[in-house]
N, CA, C and O of each residue as an XYZ file, in Angstrom:
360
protein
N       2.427      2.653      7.146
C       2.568      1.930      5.903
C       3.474      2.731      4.980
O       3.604      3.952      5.068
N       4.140      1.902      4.020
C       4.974      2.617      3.206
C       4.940      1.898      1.731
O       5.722      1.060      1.282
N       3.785      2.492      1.118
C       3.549      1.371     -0.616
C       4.441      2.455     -1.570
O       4.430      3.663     -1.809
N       5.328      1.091     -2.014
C       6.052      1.505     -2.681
C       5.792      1.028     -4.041
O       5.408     -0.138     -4.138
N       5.972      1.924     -5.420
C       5.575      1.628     -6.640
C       7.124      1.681     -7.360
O       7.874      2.655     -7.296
N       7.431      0.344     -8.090
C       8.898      0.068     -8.656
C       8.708      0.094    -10.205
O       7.651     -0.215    -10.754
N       9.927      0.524    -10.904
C      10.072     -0.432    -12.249
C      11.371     -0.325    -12.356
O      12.020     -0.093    -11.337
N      11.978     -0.463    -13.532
C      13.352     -0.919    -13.380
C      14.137      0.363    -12.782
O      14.831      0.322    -11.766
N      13.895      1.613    -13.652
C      15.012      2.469    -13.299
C      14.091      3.441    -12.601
O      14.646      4.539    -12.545
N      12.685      3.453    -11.952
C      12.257      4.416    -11.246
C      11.343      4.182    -10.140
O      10.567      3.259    -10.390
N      11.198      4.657     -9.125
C      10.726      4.141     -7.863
C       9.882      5.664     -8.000
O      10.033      6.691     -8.661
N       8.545      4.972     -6.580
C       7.779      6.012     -6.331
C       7.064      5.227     -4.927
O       6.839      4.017     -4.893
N       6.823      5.996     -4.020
C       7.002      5.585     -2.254
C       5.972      6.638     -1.693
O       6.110      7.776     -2.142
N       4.917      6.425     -0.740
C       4.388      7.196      0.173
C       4.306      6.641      1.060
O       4.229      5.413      1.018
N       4.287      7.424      2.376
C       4.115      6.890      3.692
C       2.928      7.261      4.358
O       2.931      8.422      4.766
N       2.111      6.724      4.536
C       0.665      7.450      5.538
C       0.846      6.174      6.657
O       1.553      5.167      6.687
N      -0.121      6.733      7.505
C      -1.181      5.780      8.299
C      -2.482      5.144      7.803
O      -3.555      5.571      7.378
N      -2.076      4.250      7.974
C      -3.719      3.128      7.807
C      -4.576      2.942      9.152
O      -4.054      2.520     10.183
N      -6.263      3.372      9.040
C      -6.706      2.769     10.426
C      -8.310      2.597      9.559
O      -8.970      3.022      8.611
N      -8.310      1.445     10.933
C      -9.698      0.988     10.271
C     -10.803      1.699     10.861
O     -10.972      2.288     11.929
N     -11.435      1.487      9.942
C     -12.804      2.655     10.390
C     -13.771      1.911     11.701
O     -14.268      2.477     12.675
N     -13.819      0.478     11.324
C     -14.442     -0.035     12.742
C     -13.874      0.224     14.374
O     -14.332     -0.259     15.410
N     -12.762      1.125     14.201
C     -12.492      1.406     15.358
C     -12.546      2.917     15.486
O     -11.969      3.351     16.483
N     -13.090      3.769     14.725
C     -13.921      5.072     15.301
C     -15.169      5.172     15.880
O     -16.136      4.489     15.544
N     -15.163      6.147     16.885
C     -16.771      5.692     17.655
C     -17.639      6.483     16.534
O     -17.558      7.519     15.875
N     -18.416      5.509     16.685
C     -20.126      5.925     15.711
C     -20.144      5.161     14.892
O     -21.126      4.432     14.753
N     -18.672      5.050     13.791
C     -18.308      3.891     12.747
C     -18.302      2.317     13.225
O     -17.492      1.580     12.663
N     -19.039      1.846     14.086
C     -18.341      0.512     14.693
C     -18.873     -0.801     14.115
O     -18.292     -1.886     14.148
N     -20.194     -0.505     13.525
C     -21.054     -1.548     12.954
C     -20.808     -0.972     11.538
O     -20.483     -1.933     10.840
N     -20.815      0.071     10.855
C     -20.549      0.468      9.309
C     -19.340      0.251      8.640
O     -19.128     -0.256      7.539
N     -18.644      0.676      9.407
C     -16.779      0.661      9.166
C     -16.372     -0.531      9.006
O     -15.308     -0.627      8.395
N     -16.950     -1.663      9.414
C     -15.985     -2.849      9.155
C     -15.494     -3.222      7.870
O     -16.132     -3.358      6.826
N     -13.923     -3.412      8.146
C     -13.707     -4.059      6.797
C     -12.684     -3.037      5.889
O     -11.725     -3.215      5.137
N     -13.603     -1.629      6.505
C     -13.088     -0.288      5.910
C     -11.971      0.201      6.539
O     -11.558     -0.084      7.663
N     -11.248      1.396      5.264
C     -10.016      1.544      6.119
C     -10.069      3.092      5.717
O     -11.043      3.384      5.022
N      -9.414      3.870      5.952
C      -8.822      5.235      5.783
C      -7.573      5.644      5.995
O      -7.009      5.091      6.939
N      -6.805      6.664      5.239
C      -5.490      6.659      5.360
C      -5.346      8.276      5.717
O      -6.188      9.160      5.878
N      -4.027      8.258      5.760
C      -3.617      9.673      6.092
C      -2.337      9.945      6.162
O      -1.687      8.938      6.443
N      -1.485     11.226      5.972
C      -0.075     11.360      5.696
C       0.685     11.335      7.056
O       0.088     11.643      8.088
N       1.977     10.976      7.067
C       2.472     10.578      8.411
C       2.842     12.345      8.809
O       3.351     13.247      8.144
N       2.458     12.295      9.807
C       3.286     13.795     10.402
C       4.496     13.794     10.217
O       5.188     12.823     10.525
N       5.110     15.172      9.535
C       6.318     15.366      9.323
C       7.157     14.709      8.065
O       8.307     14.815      7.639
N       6.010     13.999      7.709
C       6.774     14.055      5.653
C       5.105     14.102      5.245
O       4.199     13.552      5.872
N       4.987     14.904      4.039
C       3.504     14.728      3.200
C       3.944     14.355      2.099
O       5.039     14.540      1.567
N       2.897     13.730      1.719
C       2.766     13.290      0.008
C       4.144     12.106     -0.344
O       5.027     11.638      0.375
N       3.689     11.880     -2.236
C       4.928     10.853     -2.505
C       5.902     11.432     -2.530
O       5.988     12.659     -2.587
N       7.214     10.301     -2.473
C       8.422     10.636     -3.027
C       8.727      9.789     -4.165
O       8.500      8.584     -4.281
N       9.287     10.602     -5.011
C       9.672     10.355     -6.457
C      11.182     10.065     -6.478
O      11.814     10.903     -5.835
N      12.137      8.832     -7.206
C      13.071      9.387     -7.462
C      13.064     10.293     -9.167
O      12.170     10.433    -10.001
N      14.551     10.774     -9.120
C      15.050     12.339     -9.903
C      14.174     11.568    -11.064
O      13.074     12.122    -11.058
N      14.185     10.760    -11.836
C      14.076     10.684    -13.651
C      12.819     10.117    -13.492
O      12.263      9.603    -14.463
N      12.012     10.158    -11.795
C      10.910      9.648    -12.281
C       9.577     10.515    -12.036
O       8.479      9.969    -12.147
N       9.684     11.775    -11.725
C       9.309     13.091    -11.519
C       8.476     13.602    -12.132
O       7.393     14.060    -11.769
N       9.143     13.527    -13.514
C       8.604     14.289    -14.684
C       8.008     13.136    -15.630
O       7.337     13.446    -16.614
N       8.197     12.182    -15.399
C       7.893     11.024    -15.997
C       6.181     10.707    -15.983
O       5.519     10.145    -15.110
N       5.739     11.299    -17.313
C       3.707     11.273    -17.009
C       3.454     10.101    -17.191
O       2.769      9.768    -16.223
N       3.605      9.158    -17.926
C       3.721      7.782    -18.522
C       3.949      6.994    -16.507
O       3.023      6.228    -16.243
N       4.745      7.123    -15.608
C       5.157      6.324    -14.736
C       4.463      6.961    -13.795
O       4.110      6.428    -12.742
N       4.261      7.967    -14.071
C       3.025      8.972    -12.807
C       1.846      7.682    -12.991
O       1.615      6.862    -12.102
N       1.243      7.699    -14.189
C      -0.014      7.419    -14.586
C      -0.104      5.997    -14.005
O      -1.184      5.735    -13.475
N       0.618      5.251    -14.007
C       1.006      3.904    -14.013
C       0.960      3.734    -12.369
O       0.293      2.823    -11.878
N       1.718      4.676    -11.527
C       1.794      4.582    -10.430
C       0.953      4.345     -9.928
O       0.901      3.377     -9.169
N      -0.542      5.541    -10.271
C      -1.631      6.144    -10.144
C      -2.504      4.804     -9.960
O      -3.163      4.424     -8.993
N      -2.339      4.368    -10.898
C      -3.165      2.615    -11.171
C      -3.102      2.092    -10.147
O      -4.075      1.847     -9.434
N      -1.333      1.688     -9.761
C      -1.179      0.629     -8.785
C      -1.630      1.320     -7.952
O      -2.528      0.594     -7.526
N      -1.694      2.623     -7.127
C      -2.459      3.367     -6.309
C      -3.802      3.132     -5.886
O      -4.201      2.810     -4.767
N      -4.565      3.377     -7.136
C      -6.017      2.951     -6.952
C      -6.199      1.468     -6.840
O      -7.127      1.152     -6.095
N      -5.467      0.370     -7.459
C      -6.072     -0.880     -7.391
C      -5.049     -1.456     -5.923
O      -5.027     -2.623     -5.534
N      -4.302     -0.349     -5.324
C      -4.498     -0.990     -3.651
C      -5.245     -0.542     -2.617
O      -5.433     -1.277     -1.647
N      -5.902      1.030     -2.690
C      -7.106      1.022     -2.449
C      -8.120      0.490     -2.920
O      -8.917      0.861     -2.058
N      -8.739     -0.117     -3.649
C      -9.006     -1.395     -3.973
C      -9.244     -2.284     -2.882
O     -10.131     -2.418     -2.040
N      -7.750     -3.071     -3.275
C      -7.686     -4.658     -1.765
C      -7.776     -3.922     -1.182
O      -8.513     -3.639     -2.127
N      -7.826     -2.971     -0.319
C      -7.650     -2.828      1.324
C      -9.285     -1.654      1.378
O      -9.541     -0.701      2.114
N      -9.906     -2.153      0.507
C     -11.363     -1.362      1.230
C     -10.717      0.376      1.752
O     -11.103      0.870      2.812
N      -9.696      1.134      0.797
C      -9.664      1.994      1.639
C     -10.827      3.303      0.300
O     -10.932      3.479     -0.914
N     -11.662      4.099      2.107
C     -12.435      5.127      1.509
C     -11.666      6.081      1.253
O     -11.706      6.596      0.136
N     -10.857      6.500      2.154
C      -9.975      8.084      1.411
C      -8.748      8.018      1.873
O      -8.426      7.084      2.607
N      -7.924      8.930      1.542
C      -6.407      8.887      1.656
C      -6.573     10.321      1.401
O      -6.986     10.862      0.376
N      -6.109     10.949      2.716
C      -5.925     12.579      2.972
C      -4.058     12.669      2.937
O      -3.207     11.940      3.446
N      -3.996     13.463      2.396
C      -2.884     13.728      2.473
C      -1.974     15.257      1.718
O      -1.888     15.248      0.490
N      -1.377     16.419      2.446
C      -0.925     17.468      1.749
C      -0.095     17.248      1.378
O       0.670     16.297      1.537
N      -0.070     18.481      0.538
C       2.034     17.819     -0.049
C       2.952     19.213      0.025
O       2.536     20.362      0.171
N       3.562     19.011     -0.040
C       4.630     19.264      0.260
C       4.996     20.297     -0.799
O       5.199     19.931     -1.956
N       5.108     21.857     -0.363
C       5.552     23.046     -1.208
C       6.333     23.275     -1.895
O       6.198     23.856     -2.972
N       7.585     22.759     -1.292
C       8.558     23.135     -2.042
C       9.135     22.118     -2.900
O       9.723     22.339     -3.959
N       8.840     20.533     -2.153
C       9.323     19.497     -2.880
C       8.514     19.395     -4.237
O       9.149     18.972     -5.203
N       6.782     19.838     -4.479
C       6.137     19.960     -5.173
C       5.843     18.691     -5.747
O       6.054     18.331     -6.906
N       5.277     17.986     -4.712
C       5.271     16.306     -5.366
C       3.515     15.812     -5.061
O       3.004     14.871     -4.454
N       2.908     17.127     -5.919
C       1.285     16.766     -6.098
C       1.476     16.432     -7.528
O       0.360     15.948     -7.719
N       1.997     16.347     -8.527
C       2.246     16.099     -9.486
C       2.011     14.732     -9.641
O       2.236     14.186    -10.721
């Protein structure tokens, strides 16, 4: 998956995996419905473009649309590291 968060002049993008929990063993009767995410191997965390970085106001906003699509999609957690040098836990 790749949810991407827009506004006019600034974008904000992560890529994980989505899997549903009814298909882990033990989870098979609890999990339904449920989902869990995780960062794709070999990129972690969001990407920001440049002017939208530092931007707390479009962080915050992002953050929203973030939580209210975990939300629709029943997801319990979203693991994901980030990235050292790009420094995009922010």
């Amino acid at each position: 998956m790749l949810l991407v968060y827009r506004e006019p002049s600034r974008i904000a993008a992560w890529p994980f995996l989505l899997r549903s929990l009814d298909s882990v063993p033990g989870l098979e009767q609890v999990g339904v419905g449920l989902h869990d995410a995780t960062s794709v191997y070999g990129y972690v965390g969001p990407a920001y473009s440049a002017n939208a970085r530092n931007d707390f106001d479009f962080i915050q906003r992002w953050g929203i649309a973030l939580q209210d699509y975990a939300r629709e999609q029943h997801l319990v957690s979203l693991f994901s590291q980030m990235h050292p040098i790009l420094n995009n836990g922010t």
